[in-house]
Amino acid sequence: MLDADVQPEPTAAPATPARPGPTRPTPAAIGALRPLSLDSVSLSPSGQLGQWQARNAAATLPHCIAQLDRAGALNNLRRLTGEHDGPHTGMWFSDTDVFKTMEAAAWELADPRADPDLRAFLDGTAELLARVQDTDGYLNSYVMAERPDRRWHDLHWSHELYCAGHLFQAAVAAARVGVGQVIQDVARRLADLLVERFGPAGTEGLCGHAGVETALVELYRTTGHRPYLDLAQLFIHRRGRGLLDPERFGPTYLQDHVPVREATEVAGHAVRQLYLLSGVVDVAVETGDTALLAAARRLWDSAYLTKTYVTGAHGSRHRDEAYGDPYELPPDRAYGETCAAVASVHWNWRMLLAEGHRRYADELERVLFNALAGASSLDGVRFFYSNPLQLRTGHDGSDEDAPGQRLPWYSCSCCPPNLARLMASLHAYTATAAADGLQLHLYAAGTIQAQVRGRPVTIAVRTAYPWSGRIALEVRAASAEPWTMSLRVPAWCRSHRLDAAGAEVAYTDGYLRLTRDWSAASVVLDLDLPPRLVAAHPHVDAVRGCLALARGPLVYCLEQADLPAGVRLEDVRLDPDAPLGTTAMPGGPPEAVALTATGSVSPAGPAEPYRDPTIPPGGPATPLPLTAVPYFLWGNRDPGPMRVWIPTG
Amino acid sequence: MLDADVQPEPTAAPATPARPGPTRPTPAAIGALRPLSLDSVSLSPSGQLGQWQARNAAATLPHCIAQLDRAGALNNLRRLTGEHDGPHTGMWFSDTDVFKTMEAAAWELADPRADPDLRAFLDGTAELLARVQDTDGYLNSYVMAERPDRRWHDLHWSHELYCAGHLFQAAVAAARVGVGQVIQDVARRLADLLVERFGPAGTEGLCGHAGVETALVELYRTTGHRPYLDLAQLFIHRRGRGLLDPERFGPTYLQDHVPVREATEVAGHAVRQLYLLSGVVDVAVETGDTALLAAARRLWDSAYLTKTYVTGAHGSRHRDEAYGDPYELPPDRAYGETCAAVASVHWNWRMLLAEGHRRYADELERVLFNALAGASSLDGVRFFYSNPLQLRTGHDGSDEDAPGQRLPWYSCSCCPPNLARLMASLHAYTATAAADGLQLHLYAAGTIQAQVRGRPVTIAVRTAYPWSGRIALEVRAASAEPWTMSLRVPAWCRSHRLDAAGAEVAYTDGYLRLTRDWSAASVVLDLDLPPRLVAAHPHVDAVRGCLALARGPLVYCLEQADLPAGVRLEDVRLDPDAPLGTTAMPGGPPEAVALTATGSVSPAGPAEPYRDPTIPPGGPATPLPLTAVPYFLWGNRDPGPMRVWIPTG
């Protein structure tokens, strides 16, 4: 069995055994901050994060479970046991849809109020996997049924190890939550086979789709079985050495073009790159490899300074679902795969734990409140795969990549269950502990119950964030011994006010550090979040002459639905000097804050695509009041054009 | 045998049988203008068009012939006769590389000074094809060898009819030039099989890659065999009715999403769309179908008003090699396939013949002098497949789509032989005849020898166009009867001077119409071509805040090679108010005219990709003299960044 992360909390010894959440470095790991236990934070459904999490439990996760049957992912497994007769359907890595949904179910089961059907789904599916699994531990429905002679032969494209990784993640979640022994046993058998086959005594293989690396480290953390960590390290060291058949897509797509520690730029398939980097950080911190961690930091600079959209989305090219050149960030052709946004949360969370810097929490917030939140419909059962920042007409000509509307499922449906597993564990990403106390990174209504220096602490968080910037904290600690509560001041925040309850206050690295006896104290932090304009780096050619609207962590957009009849979005200009305001979102959730701005509309001029610049491009401009809505809420009303970056002239 | 377009020249009856060039409508066809015979125009190698044509004969065509052997296209045929033992190599439509090269050789053989090896290549290859061809006329090396049981079964993707079309085009060229009976016989056998299989009495098939339609019409024109025209018409009528398996790429990619006459927008795979439209015009004019011609005109508006780059390139998306939305014209991710530029020449030439409007000749000139000319290296043996308007770093990460440098051949090498066949017949696209006289569309040093109302006319054209705007014409006519010589004034030309030799001059539809007795006259047209700035339509989001530089028909670009050390192209700004000048192109051909402009360089500011717009984006601007080079000459010096659209602020 897996020993559910038996190492004690370094800064808090819980009265009852704490259940670790996702990413649980061992005590020996490099780490500035430590994650809290899964049950240390509960989100109130009245807050935005809690609302998303509740919607995930009530709608998204049941929807995913139902789709596993409808789309055939479970039948792909059942045909190996004779329980189903029919061809393999969907992608050759459809097992991951199952595993990710199982992981989501496991995290959800940490909540005692969870639907008991989740446990039945988890256990029943684990039993199915156990029946499918070969005696040597091998498990992959596609290869076992369709390519039995090609086991481990086509690692560049087979996704066998990638699939294994998602199985391990499901098992780790089950172990940490204390449910589902069968899935843990299945995972360990397969993991042991991987060690045998690809470990130091095995063949020099690696996977064309990264992901198993971080999963193996997490499995090591949960079991204490060192060979898993060693194998993850090997997989990372093997990259960039030409061991993968580059075939059609080339080595960059496969993350095999350069050894990780020599890479200077994120490149290739964005999800592969980001999954790999989560594993890189995990291996670096667990092996004390500061040079590898420095490589991750260097690649973070590449990714977040030159290749990330203002929504936190990654991937500028539909072709190869890839990163582009630095500053190649076209809003209309943004690929911005939902899975890349999930992976960006994973990577930034790991960087935050390792180094403690605010920029990682800022990025986590940005991608969560924009690219990620926007991937789901308001009802939680339709999803974007690609998340562009501009929609002119119908986008890509194909239903699957046409984000005029979210779809309930995809032929490659990696994204919906990825959202489900992240949302089910979202509370675990909000706060951390360190030797000096607790750090609050994401503000959400709810309760934090942790231990500081072995003594219980409760923080009740009341806030309507991100709609309001007021965060009210009621702290109760069992001990009067002073400690430090750190509150993030996001980089977007230009002014704030703090009622620190008399605490000693320092401001370092973007955090307000409040030190006092916390036996009973009320703190109020007011982050000012006036509507603001955002400009892009001048090298971002695609949005030159445009500005974006933002408020707090939220990026806004214009939608056709908010324009008067007869006005085309592409004719709208923003007056950058006019005041901005707030209003209720037309047709949106009652709590949603929309922005008001002033612009103009100038009907298109001559039809000629190219003209003498002295000829005016259009007719006289007519003033036009503008309403911008949160990007994450776009596409929930009448479908139509949308844009985040608005021309100013 | 093929009867080499035996119908008489409607406006000119040559003394010796005239050899028709590409696109030869029958006398019954709708047509405002008529093409001249192939031997009516000769280009002087001292002029730009003649230089390109001479380079094609001396370098490109021999290179293509050699590559057919090196890359295996000929061996793919030889293995069917037992002359070669080995697998099929390259694309499943590699036969078209052979056919296009044969077509180029045939056009070249119209020149009595042509290399006799061309004839040997043409005849030898034709004999090989005759040996490969099945008794029923079927001919396709890939299907015959690799998928013998799948003949005509996978029309959406097999390219069988597309390949046949290129064979027909080669045969038509051979017939018109009067060489190569064998290739003509092979083509007719296959064409007759197509009629039997897919004609009115056959199955309702069509090809996933358009191209056979225009080829069948040309074959009809050359043979007078009406079933070929009828079949072309059927193929066009069958589009958009869901007869093709949409498979992975969807119906739009295959041009099967909407019936042609209902289409309002060019869409999908750009080369397929453009090839189809050439066939549409051919069928429309030969069948008198004015509604179909109107559909082509409507789609022309869509293509050239909203989806064409300033270089004349087509295709905004690497994914699916496709058109994007209207005004989606990213310079960096421009696909701009060379074959689409070739196809644009074909389509515009047909529209020009059908309707006579200048805009088609303007477009022909634009694509020829920019996108098309830029696809070849100065030495004529390396080529671009994709023709972007901006290069930041390495483009696409793959060698094949990385236009940092032109490549000698491609795994899908459709473009080089396409260039060869166009360039070999380039002189045929320069002038036309109509009832009232002759029309000069493209200016090139050389001689036009035609007949006007049955009497010989010679026009000697002296010009250094496009470097100079002076076009001097010496006209000699055997008859003193007045007729009209029409000279195109390109839309880019804002002023001109004309010494009309006393002719009566009218200016209609962009042409100077000079009417007089032309028995001996000297005309000088001076098109002013000052350097000028070009702005894009305000809906072209990707180049907002930028201007392009142009002179005459040429679009210019900035290359890193012309910047001082330490200055990055992406930090360069153009001063739109400073005067422009001309200079010799540094490191370029002696005749090439470069442009001078004034700009500035502003080193990049804060590293943050997104900022408060009140924070300056960079350091203080330093004035910088700029040199811009003709786009078609880019990438012939040190590789490095390039851009056509230059930010002004």
mmCIF file of N, CA and C in Angstrom, chain B residues 208-272:
data_model
loop_
_atom_site.group_PDB
_atom_site.id
_atom_site.type_symbol
_atom_site.label_atom_id
_atom_site.label_comp_id
_atom_site.label_asym_id
_atom_site.label_seq_id
_atom_site.Cartn_x
_atom_site.Cartn_y
_atom_site.Cartn_z
ATOM 1 N N GLY B 208 -10.384 15.625 -53.894
ATOM 2 C CA GLY B 208 -10.157 16.445 -52.711
ATOM 3 C C GLY B 208 -9.164 17.560 -52.937
ATOM 4 N N HIS B 209 -8.413 17.490 -53.993
ATOM 5 C CA HIS B 209 -7.482 18.573 -54.344
ATOM 6 C C HIS B 209 -7.831 19.041 -55.750
ATOM 7 N N ALA B 210 -8.445 20.211 -55.842
ATOM 8 C CA ALA B 210 -8.830 20.747 -57.143
ATOM 9 C C ALA B 210 -7.600 20.916 -58.039
ATOM 10 N N GLY B 211 -7.851 21.033 -59.329
ATOM 11 C CA GLY B 211 -6.763 21.204 -60.288
ATOM 12 C C GLY B 211 -7.092 20.552 -61.613
ATOM 13 N N VAL B 212 -7.803 19.432 -61.540
ATOM 14 C CA VAL B 212 -8.117 18.714 -62.764
ATOM 15 C C VAL B 212 -9.128 19.495 -63.608
ATOM 16 N N GLU B 213 -9.895 20.368 -62.966
ATOM 17 C CA GLU B 213 -10.959 21.071 -63.686
ATOM 18 C C GLU B 213 -10.369 21.958 -64.782
ATOM 19 N N THR B 214 -9.450 22.837 -64.406
ATOM 20 C CA THR B 214 -8.834 23.719 -65.404
ATOM 21 C C THR B 214 -8.062 22.910 -66.435
ATOM 22 N N ALA B 215 -7.433 21.832 -66.000
ATOM 23 C CA ALA B 215 -6.654 21.009 -66.925
ATOM 24 C C ALA B 215 -7.556 20.362 -67.970
ATOM 25 N N LEU B 216 -8.714 19.894 -67.555
ATOM 26 C CA LEU B 216 -9.639 19.274 -68.506
ATOM 27 C C LEU B 216 -10.142 20.301 -69.524
ATOM 28 N N VAL B 217 -10.380 21.519 -69.066
ATOM 29 C CA VAL B 217 -10.834 22.536 -70.008
ATOM 30 C C VAL B 217 -9.726 22.846 -71.018
ATOM 31 N N GLU B 218 -8.512 22.948 -70.536
ATOM 32 C CA GLU B 218 -7.406 23.201 -71.447
ATOM 33 C C GLU B 218 -7.238 22.043 -72.429
ATOM 34 N N LEU B 219 -7.466 20.833 -71.947
ATOM 35 C CA LEU B 219 -7.362 19.680 -72.831
ATOM 36 C C LEU B 219 -8.486 19.715 -73.877
ATOM 37 N N TYR B 220 -9.639 20.134 -73.437
ATOM 38 C CA TYR B 220 -10.750 20.327 -74.392
ATOM 39 C C TYR B 220 -10.384 21.370 -75.434
ATOM 40 N N ARG B 221 -9.794 22.473 -74.960
ATOM 41 C CA ARG B 221 -9.450 23.545 -75.886
ATOM 42 C C ARG B 221 -8.437 23.076 -76.924
ATOM 43 N N THR B 222 -7.588 22.175 -76.500
ATOM 44 C CA THR B 222 -6.516 21.728 -77.384
ATOM 45 C C THR B 222 -6.973 20.608 -78.310
ATOM 46 N N THR B 223 -7.942 19.833 -77.845
ATOM 47 C CA THR B 223 -8.379 18.687 -78.643
ATOM 48 C C THR B 223 -9.725 18.907 -79.319
ATOM 49 N N GLY B 224 -10.489 19.845 -78.804
ATOM 50 C CA GLY B 224 -11.839 20.030 -79.295
ATOM 51 C C GLY B 224 -12.798 18.956 -78.821
ATOM 52 N N HIS B 225 -12.336 18.103 -77.892
ATOM 53 C CA HIS B 225 -13.151 16.979 -77.432
ATOM 54 C C HIS B 225 -14.050 17.432 -76.282
ATOM 55 N N ARG B 226 -15.283 17.662 -76.570
ATOM 56 C CA ARG B 226 -16.230 18.264 -75.638
ATOM 57 C C ARG B 226 -16.411 17.508 -74.313
ATOM 58 N N PRO B 227 -16.368 16.188 -74.299
ATOM 59 C CA PRO B 227 -16.559 15.494 -73.012
ATOM 60 C C PRO B 227 -15.584 15.940 -71.916
ATOM 61 N N TYR B 228 -14.422 16.438 -72.311
ATOM 62 C CA TYR B 228 -13.486 16.919 -71.287
ATOM 63 C C TYR B 228 -14.048 18.167 -70.608
ATOM 64 N N LEU B 229 -14.584 19.061 -71.414
ATOM 65 C CA LEU B 229 -15.212 20.249 -70.834
ATOM 66 C C LEU B 229 -16.414 19.862 -69.969
ATOM 67 N N ASP B 230 -17.203 18.950 -70.478
ATOM 68 C CA ASP B 230 -18.382 18.528 -69.715
ATOM 69 C C ASP B 230 -17.985 17.924 -68.368
ATOM 70 N N LEU B 231 -16.906 17.183 -68.376
ATOM 71 C CA LEU B 231 -16.464 16.554 -67.127
ATOM 72 C C LEU B 231 -15.967 17.626 -66.147
ATOM 73 N N ALA B 232 -15.230 18.599 -66.667
ATOM 74 C CA ALA B 232 -14.777 19.693 -65.801
ATOM 75 C C ALA B 232 -15.967 20.391 -65.165
ATOM 76 N N GLN B 233 -16.979 20.609 -65.974
ATOM 77 C CA GLN B 233 -18.193 21.254 -65.473
ATOM 78 C C GLN B 233 -18.853 20.412 -64.380
ATOM 79 N N LEU B 234 -18.922 19.122 -64.623
ATOM 80 C CA LEU B 234 -19.490 18.220 -63.622
ATOM 81 C C LEU B 234 -18.706 18.272 -62.315
ATOM 82 N N PHE B 235 -17.376 18.226 -62.431
ATOM 83 C CA PHE B 235 -16.543 18.252 -61.222
ATOM 84 C C PHE B 235 -16.826 19.523 -60.402
ATOM 85 N N ILE B 236 -17.052 20.617 -61.097
ATOM 86 C CA ILE B 236 -17.326 21.869 -60.371
ATOM 87 C C ILE B 236 -18.724 21.846 -59.763
ATOM 88 N N HIS B 237 -19.645 21.318 -60.500
ATOM 89 C CA HIS B 237 -21.012 21.258 -59.977
ATOM 90 C C HIS B 237 -21.127 20.305 -58.791
ATOM 91 N N ARG B 238 -20.237 19.347 -58.737
ATOM 92 C CA ARG B 238 -20.327 18.378 -57.633
ATOM 93 C C ARG B 238 -19.760 18.914 -56.315
ATOM 94 N N ARG B 239 -19.058 20.010 -56.369
ATOM 95 C CA ARG B 239 -18.453 20.528 -55.126
ATOM 96 C C ARG B 239 -19.508 21.082 -54.189
ATOM 97 N N GLY B 240 -19.218 20.946 -52.920
ATOM 98 C CA GLY B 240 -20.103 21.545 -51.926
ATOM 99 C C GLY B 240 -21.355 20.738 -51.689
ATOM 100 N N ARG B 241 -21.340 19.486 -52.100
ATOM 101 C CA ARG B 241 -22.524 18.645 -51.912
ATOM 102 C C ARG B 241 -22.229 17.450 -50.997
ATOM 103 N N GLY B 242 -21.091 17.545 -50.302
ATOM 104 C CA GLY B 242 -20.801 16.511 -49.309
ATOM 105 C C GLY B 242 -20.427 15.179 -49.908
ATOM 106 N N LEU B 243 -19.943 15.186 -51.145
ATOM 107 C CA LEU B 243 -19.576 13.920 -51.781
ATOM 108 C C LEU B 243 -18.195 13.439 -51.337
ATOM 109 N N LEU B 244 -17.417 14.315 -50.743
ATOM 110 C CA LEU B 244 -16.073 13.929 -50.294
ATOM 111 C C LEU B 244 -16.087 13.598 -48.809
ATOM 112 N N ASP B 245 -15.387 12.540 -48.445
ATOM 113 C CA ASP B 245 -15.205 12.203 -47.033
ATOM 114 C C ASP B 245 -14.428 13.340 -46.368
ATOM 115 N N PRO B 246 -15.031 14.047 -45.423
ATOM 116 C CA PRO B 246 -14.310 15.194 -44.843
ATOM 117 C C PRO B 246 -13.152 14.784 -43.941
ATOM 118 N N GLU B 247 -13.176 13.573 -43.476
ATOM 119 C CA GLU B 247 -12.104 12.998 -42.661
ATOM 120 C C GLU B 247 -11.540 13.997 -41.664
ATOM 121 N N ARG B 248 -10.211 14.046 -41.558
ATOM 122 C CA ARG B 248 -9.581 14.883 -40.536
ATOM 123 C C ARG B 248 -9.715 16.376 -40.782
ATOM 124 N N PHE B 249 -9.633 16.751 -42.052
ATOM 125 C CA PHE B 249 -9.434 18.166 -42.334
ATOM 126 C C PHE B 249 -10.731 18.966 -42.508
ATOM 127 N N GLY B 250 -11.817 18.259 -42.676
ATOM 128 C CA GLY B 250 -13.096 18.960 -42.809
ATOM 129 C C GLY B 250 -13.369 19.354 -44.243
ATOM 130 N N PRO B 251 -14.644 19.634 -44.530
ATOM 131 C CA PRO B 251 -15.042 19.892 -45.915
ATOM 132 C C PRO B 251 -14.476 21.192 -46.486
ATOM 133 N N THR B 252 -14.237 22.187 -45.649
ATOM 134 C CA THR B 252 -13.745 23.466 -46.177
ATOM 135 C C THR B 252 -12.347 23.299 -46.765
ATOM 136 N N TYR B 253 -11.518 22.579 -46.048
ATOM 137 C CA TYR B 253 -10.168 22.283 -46.535
ATOM 138 C C TYR B 253 -10.223 21.700 -47.943
ATOM 139 N N LEU B 254 -11.195 20.820 -48.151
ATOM 140 C CA LEU B 254 -11.324 20.103 -49.431
ATOM 141 C C LEU B 254 -12.146 20.869 -50.467
ATOM 142 N N GLN B 255 -12.565 22.083 -50.110
ATOM 143 C CA GLN B 255 -13.420 22.876 -50.996
ATOM 144 C C GLN B 255 -14.719 22.141 -51.292
ATOM 145 N N ASP B 256 -15.267 21.541 -50.253
ATOM 146 C CA ASP B 256 -16.511 20.803 -50.433
ATOM 147 C C ASP B 256 -17.573 21.282 -49.448
ATOM 148 N N HIS B 257 -17.393 22.483 -48.900
ATOM 149 C CA HIS B 257 -18.289 22.959 -47.849
ATOM 150 C C HIS B 257 -19.499 23.711 -48.405
ATOM 151 N N VAL B 258 -19.385 24.180 -49.643
ATOM 152 C CA VAL B 258 -20.476 24.969 -50.218
ATOM 153 C C VAL B 258 -20.350 24.888 -51.738
ATOM 154 N N PRO B 259 -21.482 24.824 -52.452
ATOM 155 C CA PRO B 259 -21.385 24.855 -53.917
ATOM 156 C C PRO B 259 -20.731 26.159 -54.370
ATOM 157 N N VAL B 260 -19.900 26.065 -55.393
ATOM 158 C CA VAL B 260 -19.130 27.228 -55.833
ATOM 159 C C VAL B 260 -20.037 28.420 -56.085
ATOM 160 N N ARG B 261 -21.139 28.190 -56.722
ATOM 161 C CA ARG B 261 -21.939 29.369 -57.094
ATOM 162 C C ARG B 261 -22.681 29.972 -55.919
ATOM 163 N N GLU B 262 -22.642 29.310 -54.782
ATOM 164 C CA GLU B 262 -23.247 29.902 -53.577
ATOM 165 C C GLU B 262 -22.202 30.504 -52.636
ATOM 166 N N ALA B 263 -20.948 30.224 -52.917
ATOM 167 C CA ALA B 263 -19.888 30.662 -51.996
ATOM 168 C C ALA B 263 -19.757 32.180 -52.003
ATOM 169 N N THR B 264 -19.512 32.727 -50.821
ATOM 170 C CA THR B 264 -19.350 34.175 -50.712
ATOM 171 C C THR B 264 -17.951 34.557 -50.254
ATOM 172 N N GLU B 265 -17.142 33.565 -49.918
ATOM 173 C CA GLU B 265 -15.869 33.841 -49.289
ATOM 174 C C GLU B 265 -14.868 32.764 -49.693
ATOM 175 N N VAL B 266 -13.661 33.150 -50.064
ATOM 176 C CA VAL B 266 -12.638 32.123 -50.255
ATOM 177 C C VAL B 266 -12.300 31.552 -48.890
ATOM 178 N N ALA B 267 -12.015 30.259 -48.838
ATOM 179 C CA ALA B 267 -11.826 29.594 -47.549
ATOM 180 C C ALA B 267 -11.061 28.299 -47.746
ATOM 181 N N GLY B 268 -10.589 27.767 -46.646
ATOM 182 C CA GLY B 268 -9.915 26.472 -46.677
ATOM 183 C C GLY B 268 -8.523 26.567 -47.264
ATOM 184 N N HIS B 269 -8.029 25.436 -47.677
ATOM 185 C CA HIS B 269 -6.683 25.298 -48.237
ATOM 186 C C HIS B 269 -6.534 26.246 -49.437
ATOM 187 N N ALA B 270 -5.606 27.152 -49.320
ATOM 188 C CA ALA B 270 -5.547 28.251 -50.294
ATOM 189 C C ALA B 270 -5.259 27.757 -51.709
ATOM 190 N N VAL B 271 -4.339 26.809 -51.860
ATOM 191 C CA VAL B 271 -3.991 26.346 -53.205
ATOM 192 C C VAL B 271 -5.169 25.615 -53.833
ATOM 193 N N ARG B 272 -5.834 24.793 -53.048
ATOM 194 C CA ARG B 272 -7.022 24.108 -53.570
ATOM 195 C C ARG B 272 -8.062 25.139 -54.031
#
